[in-house]
Amino acid sequence: MIHPVDTMLALALLSILFSFGSSRLPSLIKVVGFQGIVVCIVPLFLGHGLSPESVVFSIAALCIRGILIPVCIYVAIRKAAITREVKPIVGFHASIFFGLILMVGATMASHRFDVAADHISRLFLPTAISLLGAGMFLLMARRNAIAMVLGYMVLENGIYLVGCAFSQRVSHITEFGILLDILAGVMIMAVILRNMKTTFNDLDTDRLRTLKE
Amino acid sequence: MLEMIFLVPFIIGITAFFLPRTINRLLLVLTGMVHLFLSVAIWVNSPAAFFPAFFAVSPEGTLSLLVISLLFFLISVYTLTYIKETPIPKEKIFIGFLLLFLSTMSMATLSDHIMVLWIAIEATTLASAPLIYTHHTVSALEATWKYVLICSVGIAMALLGSILLSVSLDAGKVNAAISFSGLVAVAQSLDPRWLKAGFVFILVGYGTKMGLAPMHTWLPDAHSEAPSPVSALLSGVLLNCAYLGIFKTSKIMHAAGLSDFSGPILIIFGLISIIGAATFILRQTEYKRMLAYSSIENMGIIAVGTGIGGFAAYGAIICLIHHSLIKSSLFLTSGNILLGSGTRLIEKVNGLANRAPKNFVAFFGGFIAISGFPPFGLFLGKVIILITALKAGHFIAAGIFIFSLCVIFAGLANSVMRMSFHPADPSLPKNIPEHIGLLWPQYTLLAASIILCFWMPASLQETLVQAASTIGGGF
């Protein structure tokens, strides 16, 4: 029988490919939001015993990663009618191809590690490493500032999964602190995005090249 | 209660968003005073934390806290006059975030839990980002964007590293708290592979925030675009907070007997930073950016000192303290020069010695100090690091170190001489107004550096040696 965690992680992997292929910002935001929800649900199925505390934390994390952050980015850009196309540095087809190579590479790399969560799903570490790589890729391969913020979110999702896969030692209080930091970070980025929009009438990071050396 | 030190500025910072301007200005200086008082109290009494799982007093944390307090108090006094001279838009927000920035930095110095340190350091980024964007210019926007994005992504790597550190506990089948003190205590039983991986990620992560090359790209932009009191805080104390993360992880590596792995990596990153700074300082056209590159150089020196370990670690901590004192003084004076001349370009600021003699003394004194000349304390730190490097047989590293320092001195001297003694254009005003409120903090900082070079209170010396001895330093 397929373990629910496998299904979740497969969905997370698929979301990477979707995010690499999205040429429109609203769909990219939705994909990353969906990925956030999936990643937050995974710990509930890890079989560590469902304490009320962990359920509350998972719901809080889900609300922040899956709903609050995407909505925050969406609202920040909606008011100023922005260009909805993502300008890629690496083309969309090439990006998807890179995504596939990334997943293969991540699977091969993950065989080298001995992971606590391996008995539940062998997809755990490949997904986490793929998310880390995907986040970095979006940060580097997209010119649009919003796509970069979303890349940062994908990276954080990956780190969260690494945390789930490897260690259960981190307490919920500190996890929540980390989550609040990420939320505040994205909110500040959203404010900068709005200011960028009003200053340049564009969110192309090519415009941010006055400061050199 | 230990936590008071960051809760007080946090609460006042939040209330400052809603209070009128005059009260806010008063609150800023008052908080600085109270914070200084609390820091000294912590240093003398080492009180217990209310949440001992998360916070604890450590020698290196106490030292950083003292530096933060002293600098913040002096900078808050400076800011009081500064905001009268040059209006700051949305002053409430500016002062509120200044206080939040102080709170997050204090929290970072006292964090013992690995994740809490991460939370505090990421929070320093968030609290300082609005300060960099104070003047709402296009270039400030760009600097803020780079700062937030590069540092957030960098620090995300440190989060990954922190998780890997906790994995080293699991893999080594040890049961201990995920705190720095806990990990040091059981360091020998930790799994070395995960520990090494964690160290590398933490070094890259916090190294980004500390301004180590090649992850430094945000630093010159942020330091040059921020208002001068903020630049002084960023350079003087924020970099120290990030360094604390690296220092504390090095402590674990040292206790685990892995300094042979962590040392060379630190030395390489340090040398790249020094060489990078030397390259860019030579062709710098703006004086605030020049000072920012000098910060990268000094962080490189500190990383090299920490990497060599032993007595050099003691030198690194001396460099850390004196760099904070001297660099913040230089940034404050550069703020005065910017106020008086209205330009950041080196070639347009001429004849400082005649036009603004008091600022000239502070600026030139700062230049002598940051170049590592006696009687300023940085001299001591650099000499200690160099001698230990030679004794330990790091001849190539020492050679690169000396050569880069000479190049940096030449670059700095060229620009500072031009600004100070080059005949001023007749069209420029003959005198730049000099306000005493914008001068005495710098003089105090430089004087502190001289005094600490010749005489250090025994208890401070003891704290310093304690901090250095944890990575094999001290006497």
CSV table of N, CA, C and O in Angstrom, one decimal, chain B residues 284-395:
chain,number,residue,atom,x,y,z
B,284,GLN,N,38.2,52.5,-4.9
B,284,GLN,CA,36.9,53.0,-4.4
B,284,GLN,C,36.8,54.5,-4.6
B,284,GLN,O,37.7,55.2,-4.5
B,285,THR,N,35.6,54.8,-5.0
B,285,THR,CA,35.4,56.3,-5.2
B,285,THR,C,34.5,56.9,-4.2
B,285,THR,O,34.4,58.1,-4.1
B,286,GLU,N,33.9,56.1,-3.3
B,286,GLU,CA,33.0,56.6,-2.3
B,286,GLU,C,33.6,56.3,-0.9
B,286,GLU,O,34.0,55.1,-0.7
B,287,TYR,N,33.6,57.3,0.0
B,287,TYR,CA,34.3,57.0,1.3
B,287,TYR,C,33.5,56.0,2.2
B,287,TYR,O,34.1,55.3,2.9
B,288,LYS,N,32.1,56.1,2.1
B,288,LYS,CA,31.4,55.2,3.0
B,288,LYS,C,31.6,53.7,2.5
B,288,LYS,O,31.6,52.8,3.3
B,289,ARG,N,31.6,53.5,1.2
B,289,ARG,CA,31.8,52.2,0.7
B,289,ARG,C,33.2,51.7,1.0
B,289,ARG,O,33.5,50.5,1.3
B,290,MET,N,34.2,52.7,1.0
B,290,MET,CA,35.6,52.3,1.4
B,290,MET,C,35.6,51.8,2.8
B,290,MET,O,36.2,50.8,3.1
B,291,LEU,N,34.9,52.5,3.7
B,291,LEU,CA,34.8,52.0,5.1
B,291,LEU,C,34.2,50.6,5.2
B,291,LEU,O,34.6,49.8,6.0
B,292,ALA,N,33.1,50.4,4.3
B,292,ALA,CA,32.5,49.1,4.4
B,292,ALA,C,33.4,48.0,3.9
B,292,ALA,O,33.4,46.9,4.6
B,293,TYR,N,34.2,48.3,2.9
B,293,TYR,CA,35.2,47.2,2.5
B,293,TYR,C,36.2,47.0,3.6
B,293,TYR,O,36.7,45.9,3.8
B,294,SER,N,36.5,48.1,4.3
B,294,SER,CA,37.5,47.9,5.4
B,294,SER,C,36.9,47.0,6.5
B,294,SER,O,37.6,46.2,7.2
B,295,SER,N,35.5,47.0,6.7
B,295,SER,CA,34.9,46.1,7.6
B,295,SER,C,35.0,44.7,7.1
B,295,SER,O,35.3,43.8,7.9
B,296,ILE,N,34.9,44.5,5.8
B,296,ILE,CA,35.0,43.1,5.3
B,296,ILE,C,36.5,42.6,5.6
B,296,ILE,O,36.7,41.5,6.0
B,297,GLU,N,37.4,43.5,5.4
B,297,GLU,CA,38.8,43.2,5.7
B,297,GLU,C,39.0,42.7,7.1
B,297,GLU,O,39.5,41.7,7.4
B,298,ASN,N,38.4,43.6,8.0
B,298,ASN,CA,38.6,43.2,9.5
B,298,ASN,C,37.9,42.0,9.9
B,298,ASN,O,38.4,41.2,10.7
B,299,MET,N,36.7,41.7,9.3
B,299,MET,CA,36.0,40.4,9.5
B,299,MET,C,36.9,39.3,9.0
B,299,MET,O,37.0,38.2,9.7
B,300,GLY,N,37.6,39.5,7.9
B,300,GLY,CA,38.5,38.5,7.4
B,300,GLY,C,39.6,38.2,8.4
B,300,GLY,O,40.0,37.1,8.7
B,301,ILE,N,40.2,39.3,8.9
B,301,ILE,CA,41.3,39.2,9.9
B,301,ILE,C,40.8,38.4,11.1
B,301,ILE,O,41.5,37.5,11.6
B,302,ILE,N,39.6,38.7,11.6
B,302,ILE,CA,39.0,38.0,12.7
B,302,ILE,C,38.8,36.5,12.4
B,302,ILE,O,39.1,35.6,13.3
B,303,ALA,N,38.3,36.2,11.2
B,303,ALA,CA,38.1,34.8,10.8
B,303,ALA,C,39.4,34.1,10.8
B,303,ALA,O,39.6,33.0,11.2
B,304,VAL,N,40.5,34.8,10.3
B,304,VAL,CA,41.8,34.1,10.2
B,304,VAL,C,42.3,33.8,11.6
B,304,VAL,O,42.8,32.7,11.9
B,305,GLY,N,42.1,34.8,12.5
B,305,GLY,CA,42.6,34.6,13.9
B,305,GLY,C,41.8,33.5,14.6
B,305,GLY,O,42.5,32.6,15.2
B,306,THR,N,40.5,33.4,14.3
B,306,THR,CA,39.7,32.3,14.9
B,306,THR,C,40.2,31.0,14.3
B,306,THR,O,40.2,30.0,15.0
B,307,GLY,N,40.5,31.0,13.0
B,307,GLY,CA,40.9,29.7,12.3
B,307,GLY,C,42.2,29.2,12.9
B,307,GLY,O,42.4,28.0,13.1
B,308,ILE,N,43.2,30.1,13.1
B,308,ILE,CA,44.5,29.7,13.6
B,308,ILE,C,44.3,29.2,15.0
B,308,ILE,O,45.0,28.2,15.4
B,309,GLY,N,43.4,29.8,15.8
B,309,GLY,CA,43.2,29.3,17.1
B,309,GLY,C,44.3,29.6,18.1
B,309,GLY,O,45.2,30.4,17.7
B,310,GLY,N,44.3,29.1,19.2
B,310,GLY,CA,45.3,29.4,20.2
B,310,GLY,C,45.3,30.8,20.6
B,310,GLY,O,44.3,31.5,20.8
B,311,PHE,N,46.5,31.4,20.7
B,311,PHE,CA,46.7,32.8,21.1
B,311,PHE,C,46.1,33.7,20.0
B,311,PHE,O,45.6,34.8,20.4
B,312,ALA,N,46.0,33.3,18.8
B,312,ALA,CA,45.4,34.1,17.7
B,312,ALA,C,43.9,34.3,18.0
B,312,ALA,O,43.4,35.4,17.6
B,313,ALA,N,43.3,33.4,18.6
B,313,ALA,CA,41.9,33.6,18.9
B,313,ALA,C,41.7,34.7,19.9
B,313,ALA,O,40.7,35.5,19.8
B,314,TYR,N,42.6,34.9,20.8
B,314,TYR,CA,42.6,36.0,21.7
B,314,TYR,C,42.8,37.3,20.9
B,314,TYR,O,42.1,38.3,21.1
B,315,GLY,N,43.7,37.3,19.9
B,315,GLY,CA,43.9,38.4,19.1
B,315,GLY,C,42.7,38.7,18.3
B,315,GLY,O,42.3,39.9,18.1
B,316,ALA,N,42.0,37.7,17.8
B,316,ALA,CA,40.7,37.9,17.1
B,316,ALA,C,39.7,38.6,17.9
B,316,ALA,O,39.0,39.5,17.4
B,317,ILE,N,39.6,38.2,19.2
B,317,ILE,CA,38.6,38.9,20.0
B,317,ILE,C,39.0,40.3,20.3
B,317,ILE,O,38.1,41.2,20.3
B,318,ILE,N,40.3,40.6,20.5
B,318,ILE,CA,40.7,42.0,20.6
B,318,ILE,C,40.4,42.8,19.4
B,318,ILE,O,39.9,43.9,19.4
B,319,CYS,N,40.7,42.2,18.2
B,319,CYS,CA,40.3,42.9,16.9
B,319,CYS,C,38.8,43.2,16.9
B,319,CYS,O,38.4,44.2,16.4
B,320,LEU,N,38.0,42.2,17.3
B,320,LEU,CA,36.6,42.3,17.2
B,320,LEU,C,36.1,43.6,18.0
B,320,LEU,O,35.4,44.4,17.5
B,321,ILE,N,36.6,43.7,19.3
B,321,ILE,CA,36.2,44.8,20.1
B,321,ILE,C,36.7,46.1,19.6
B,321,ILE,O,35.9,47.0,19.4
B,322,HIS,N,38.0,46.2,19.2
B,322,HIS,CA,38.5,47.4,18.7
B,322,HIS,C,37.9,47.8,17.4
B,322,HIS,O,37.7,49.0,17.1
B,323,HIS,N,37.7,46.8,16.5
B,323,HIS,CA,37.1,47.2,15.2
B,323,HIS,C,35.7,47.8,15.4
B,323,HIS,O,35.4,48.8,14.8
B,324,SER,N,34.9,47.3,16.4
B,324,SER,CA,33.6,47.9,16.7
B,324,SER,C,33.8,49.3,17.1
B,324,SER,O,33.1,50.2,16.6
B,325,LEU,N,34.7,49.6,18.0
B,325,LEU,CA,34.9,50.9,18.5
B,325,LEU,C,35.3,51.9,17.4
B,325,LEU,O,34.7,53.0,17.2
B,326,ILE,N,36.3,51.5,16.7
B,326,ILE,CA,36.9,52.4,15.7
B,326,ILE,C,36.0,52.6,14.5
B,326,ILE,O,35.8,53.7,14.0
B,327,LYS,N,35.5,51.4,14.0
B,327,LYS,CA,34.7,51.6,12.7
B,327,LYS,C,33.4,52.4,13.0
B,327,LYS,O,33.0,53.1,12.1
B,328,SER,N,32.8,52.2,14.1
B,328,SER,CA,31.6,53.0,14.3
B,328,SER,C,31.9,54.4,14.4
B,328,SER,O,31.2,55.3,14.0
B,329,SER,N,33.1,54.7,15.1
B,329,SER,CA,33.5,56.1,15.1
B,329,SER,C,33.7,56.7,13.7
B,329,SER,O,33.3,57.8,13.4
B,330,LEU,N,34.4,55.9,12.9
B,330,LEU,CA,34.6,56.4,11.5
B,330,LEU,C,33.3,56.6,10.7
B,330,LEU,O,33.2,57.6,10.0
B,331,PHE,N,32.4,55.7,10.9
B,331,PHE,CA,31.1,55.8,10.2
B,331,PHE,C,30.3,57.1,10.7
B,331,PHE,O,29.7,57.8,9.9
B,332,LEU,N,30.4,57.3,12.0
B,332,LEU,CA,29.7,58.5,12.5
B,332,LEU,C,30.4,59.8,11.9
B,332,LEU,O,29.7,60.7,11.5
B,333,THR,N,31.7,59.8,11.9
B,333,THR,CA,32.4,61.0,11.3
B,333,THR,C,32.1,61.1,9.8
B,333,THR,O,31.9,62.2,9.3
B,334,SER,N,32.0,60.0,9.1
B,334,SER,CA,31.7,60.0,7.7
B,334,SER,C,30.3,60.6,7.5
B,334,SER,O,30.0,61.3,6.5
B,335,GLY,N,29.4,60.4,8.5
B,335,GLY,CA,28.1,61.0,8.5
B,335,GLY,C,28.1,62.5,8.6
B,335,GLY,O,27.5,63.2,7.8
B,336,ASN,N,29.0,63.0,9.4
B,336,ASN,CA,29.2,64.4,9.5
B,336,ASN,C,29.7,65.0,8.2
B,336,ASN,O,29.3,66.1,7.8
B,337,ILE,N,30.7,64.3,7.6
B,337,ILE,CA,31.3,64.8,6.3
B,337,ILE,C,30.2,64.8,5.3
B,337,ILE,O,30.1,65.8,4.5
B,338,LEU,N,29.4,63.8,5.3
B,338,LEU,CA,28.3,63.7,4.3
B,338,LEU,C,27.3,64.9,4.5
B,338,LEU,O,26.8,65.5,3.6
B,339,LEU,N,27.0,65.1,5.8
B,339,LEU,CA,26.1,66.2,6.1
B,339,LEU,C,26.7,67.6,5.7
B,339,LEU,O,26.0,68.4,5.1
B,340,GLY,N,28.0,67.8,5.9
B,340,GLY,CA,28.6,69.0,5.5
B,340,GLY,C,28.9,69.2,4.1
B,340,GLY,O,28.7,70.3,3.5
B,341,SER,N,29.3,68.1,3.4
B,341,SER,CA,29.7,68.3,2.0
B,341,SER,C,28.6,67.9,1.0
B,341,SER,O,28.6,68.3,-0.1
B,342,GLY,N,27.6,67.1,1.5
B,342,GLY,CA,26.5,66.7,0.6
B,342,GLY,C,26.9,65.7,-0.4
B,342,GLY,O,26.1,65.5,-1.4
B,343,THR,N,28.1,65.1,-0.3
B,343,THR,CA,28.5,64.1,-1.4
B,343,THR,C,29.2,62.9,-0.7
B,343,THR,O,29.8,63.1,0.3
B,344,ARG,N,29.0,61.7,-1.4
B,344,ARG,CA,29.7,60.6,-0.8
B,344,ARG,C,31.0,60.3,-1.6
B,344,ARG,O,31.7,59.4,-1.3
B,345,LEU,N,31.2,61.1,-2.6
B,345,LEU,CA,32.4,60.9,-3.5
B,345,LEU,C,33.7,61.4,-2.8
B,345,LEU,O,33.7,62.5,-2.3
B,346,ILE,N,34.7,60.6,-2.9
B,346,ILE,CA,36.0,61.0,-2.2
B,346,ILE,C,36.6,62.2,-2.9
B,346,ILE,O,37.0,63.1,-2.3
B,347,GLU,N,36.5,62.2,-4.3
B,347,GLU,CA,37.2,63.3,-5.0
B,347,GLU,C,36.5,64.7,-4.8
B,347,GLU,O,37.1,65.7,-5.0
B,348,LYS,N,35.3,64.7,-4.3
B,348,LYS,CA,34.6,66.0,-4.1
B,348,LYS,C,34.7,66.5,-2.7
B,348,LYS,O,34.3,67.6,-2.4
B,349,VAL,N,35.3,65.7,-1.8
B,349,VAL,CA,35.5,66.1,-0.4
B,349,VAL,C,37.0,66.5,-0.3
B,349,VAL,O,37.8,65.6,-0.3
B,350,ASN,N,37.3,67.7,-0.3
B,350,ASN,CA,38.7,68.1,-0.2
B,350,ASN,C,39.0,69.0,1.0
B,350,ASN,O,38.1,69.7,1.5
B,351,GLY,N,40.3,69.1,1.4
B,351,GLY,CA,40.7,70.1,2.4
B,351,GLY,C,40.0,70.0,3.7
B,351,GLY,O,39.7,71.0,4.4
B,352,LEU,N,39.7,68.7,4.1
B,352,LEU,CA,39.0,68.5,5.4
B,352,LEU,C,39.7,69.1,6.6
B,352,LEU,O,39.2,69.6,7.5
B,353,ALA,N,41.1,69.0,6.5
B,353,ALA,CA,41.9,69.5,7.6
B,353,ALA,C,41.7,71.0,7.9
B,353,ALA,O,41.7,71.4,9.1
B,354,ASN,N,41.4,71.8,6.9
B,354,ASN,CA,41.2,73.2,7.1
B,354,ASN,C,39.7,73.5,7.3
B,354,ASN,O,39.3,74.4,8.0
B,355,ARG,N,38.9,72.8,6.5
B,355,ARG,CA,37.5,73.2,6.5
B,355,ARG,C,36.7,72.6,7.7
B,355,ARG,O,35.7,73.2,8.1
B,356,ALA,N,37.1,71.5,8.2
B,356,ALA,CA,36.4,70.9,9.3
B,356,ALA,C,37.5,70.2,10.2
B,356,ALA,O,37.6,69.0,10.3
B,357,PRO,N,38.3,71.0,11.0
B,357,PRO,CA,39.4,70.4,11.7
B,357,PRO,C,39.0,69.4,12.7
B,357,PRO,O,39.7,68.4,12.9
B,358,LYS,N,37.9,69.6,13.4
B,358,LYS,CA,37.5,68.6,14.5
B,358,LYS,C,37.1,67.3,13.9
B,358,LYS,O,37.5,66.2,14.4
B,359,ASN,N,36.4,67.4,12.8
B,359,ASN,CA,36.0,66.1,12.1
B,359,ASN,C,37.2,65.5,11.5
B,359,ASN,O,37.3,64.3,11.5
B,360,PHE,N,38.1,66.3,11.0
B,360,PHE,CA,39.4,65.8,10.4
B,360,PHE,C,40.1,65.0,11.5
B,360,PHE,O,40.6,63.9,11.2
B,361,VAL,N,40.3,65.5,12.7
B,361,VAL,CA,41.0,64.8,13.7
B,361,VAL,C,40.3,63.4,14.0
B,361,VAL,O,41.0,62.4,14.0
B,362,ALA,N,39.0,63.4,14.1
B,362,ALA,CA,38.3,62.1,14.3
B,362,ALA,C,38.5,61.2,13.2
B,362,ALA,O,38.7,60.0,13.4
B,363,PHE,N,38.4,61.7,12.0
B,363,PHE,CA,38.5,60.9,10.8
B,363,PHE,C,39.9,60.3,10.6
B,363,PHE,O,40.1,59.1,10.3
B,364,PHE,N,40.8,61.2,10.7
B,364,PHE,CA,42.2,60.8,10.5
B,364,PHE,C,42.7,59.9,11.6
B,364,PHE,O,43.4,58.9,11.4
B,365,GLY,N,42.3,60.2,12.8
B,365,GLY,CA,42.6,59.3,14.0
B,365,GLY,C,42.0,57.9,13.7
B,365,GLY,O,42.6,56.9,13.9
B,366,GLY,N,40.7,57.9,13.2
B,366,GLY,CA,40.1,56.6,12.9
B,366,GLY,C,40.8,55.8,11.9
B,366,GLY,O,41.0,54.6,12.0
B,367,PHE,N,41.3,56.6,10.9
B,367,PHE,CA,42.1,55.9,9.8
B,367,PHE,C,43.3,55.3,10.3
B,367,PHE,O,43.7,54.2,10.0
B,368,ILE,N,44.1,56.1,11.2
B,368,ILE,CA,45.3,55.5,11.7
B,368,ILE,C,45.0,54.3,12.6
B,368,ILE,O,45.7,53.2,12.5
B,369,ALA,N,43.9,54.4,13.3
B,369,ALA,CA,43.5,53.3,14.2
B,369,ALA,C,43.1,52.0,13.4
B,369,ALA,O,43.5,50.9,13.7
B,370,ILE,N,42.3,52.2,12.3
B,370,ILE,CA,41.8,51.1,11.6
B,370,ILE,C,42.9,50.4,10.7
B,370,ILE,O,42.9,49.3,10.4
B,371,SER,N,43.9,51.2,10.4
B,371,SER,CA,45.1,50.7,9.7
B,371,SER,C,46.0,49.8,10.6
B,371,SER,O,46.9,49.2,10.1
B,372,GLY,N,45.7,49.9,11.9
B,372,GLY,CA,46.5,49.0,12.8
B,372,GLY,C,47.7,49.6,13.3
B,372,GLY,O,48.7,48.9,13.6
B,373,PHE,N,47.7,51.0,13.5
B,373,PHE,CA,48.9,51.6,14.1
B,373,PHE,C,48.7,51.8,15.6
B,373,PHE,O,47.6,52.0,16.0
B,374,PRO,N,49.8,51.7,16.4
B,374,PRO,CA,49.7,52.0,17.8
B,374,PRO,C,49.4,53.5,17.9
B,374,PRO,O,49.7,54.2,17.0
B,375,PRO,N,48.8,54.0,18.9
B,375,PRO,CA,48.5,53.4,20.2
B,375,PRO,C,47.1,52.8,20.2
B,375,PRO,O,46.5,52.6,21.3
B,376,PHE,N,46.5,52.5,19.0
B,376,PHE,CA,45.1,52.0,19.1
B,376,PHE,C,45.2,50.5,19.2
B,376,PHE,O,46.1,49.8,18.7
B,377,GLY,N,44.1,49.9,19.8
B,377,GLY,CA,44.1,48.5,20.1
B,377,GLY,C,44.2,47.5,19.0
B,377,GLY,O,44.6,46.4,19.1
B,378,LEU,N,43.7,47.9,17.8
B,378,LEU,CA,43.7,47.0,16.7
B,378,LEU,C,45.1,46.5,16.3
B,378,LEU,O,45.3,45.4,15.9
B,379,PHE,N,46.0,47.4,16.6
B,379,PHE,CA,47.5,47.1,16.4
B,379,PHE,C,47.8,45.8,17.2
B,379,PHE,O,48.4,44.9,16.6
B,380,LEU,N,47.4,45.8,18.4
B,380,LEU,CA,47.7,44.7,19.3
B,380,LEU,C,47.1,43.4,18.7
B,380,LEU,O,47.8,42.4,18.6
B,381,GLY,N,45.8,43.4,18.3
B,381,GLY,CA,45.2,42.2,17.8
B,381,GLY,C,45.8,41.7,16.6
B,381,GLY,O,46.1,40.5,16.5
B,382,LYS,N,46.2,42.6,15.7
B,382,LYS,CA,46.8,42.2,14.4
B,382,LYS,C,48.1,41.6,14.6
B,382,LYS,O,48.5,40.5,14.1
B,383,VAL,N,48.9,42.2,15.5
B,383,VAL,CA,50.3,41.7,15.8
B,383,VAL,C,50.2,40.3,16.4
B,383,VAL,O,50.9,39.4,16.0
B,384,ILE,N,49.2,40.1,17.4
B,384,ILE,CA,49.1,38.8,18.0
B,384,ILE,C,48.7,37.7,17.0
B,384,ILE,O,49.3,36.7,16.9
B,385,ILE,N,47.8,38.1,16.1
B,385,ILE,CA,47.4,37.1,15.1
B,385,ILE,C,48.6,36.7,14.2
B,385,ILE,O,48.8,35.6,13.9
B,386,LEU,N,49.3,37.8,13.8
B,386,LEU,CA,50.4,37.5,12.9
B,386,LEU,C,51.5,36.7,13.5
B,386,LEU,O,52.0,35.7,12.9
B,387,ILE,N,51.9,37.0,14.7
B,387,ILE,CA,52.9,36.3,15.4
B,387,ILE,C,52.5,34.8,15.6
B,387,ILE,O,53.3,33.9,15.3
B,388,THR,N,51.2,34.6,16.0
B,388,THR,CA,50.8,33.2,16.2
B,388,THR,C,50.8,32.5,14.9
B,388,THR,O,51.1,31.3,14.8
B,389,ALA,N,50.4,33.2,13.8
B,389,ALA,CA,50.3,32.5,12.5
B,389,ALA,C,51.7,32.1,12.1
B,389,ALA,O,51.9,30.9,11.6
B,390,LEU,N,52.7,32.9,12.3
B,390,LEU,CA,54.1,32.6,12.0
B,390,LEU,C,54.6,31.4,12.9
B,390,LEU,O,55.2,30.5,12.4
B,391,LYS,N,54.3,31.5,14.1
B,391,LYS,CA,54.7,30.5,15.1
B,391,LYS,C,54.1,29.1,14.7
B,391,LYS,O,54.7,28.1,14.8
B,392,ALA,N,52.8,29.2,14.2
B,392,ALA,CA,52.1,27.9,13.9
B,392,ALA,C,52.5,27.4,12.5
B,392,ALA,O,52.1,26.4,12.1
B,393,GLY,N,53.4,28.1,11.8
B,393,GLY,CA,53.9,27.7,10.5
B,393,GLY,C,53.0,28.0,9.4
B,393,GLY,O,53.2,27.5,8.3
B,394,HIS,N,52.0,28.9,9.6
B,394,HIS,CA,51.2,29.3,8.4
B,394,HIS,C,51.9,30.4,7.6
B,394,HIS,O,51.4,31.6,7.6
B,395,PHE,N,53.0,30.1,7.0
B,395,PHE,CA,53.8,31.2,6.4
B,395,PHE,C,53.1,31.8,5.2
B,395,PHE,O,53.2,33.0,5.0
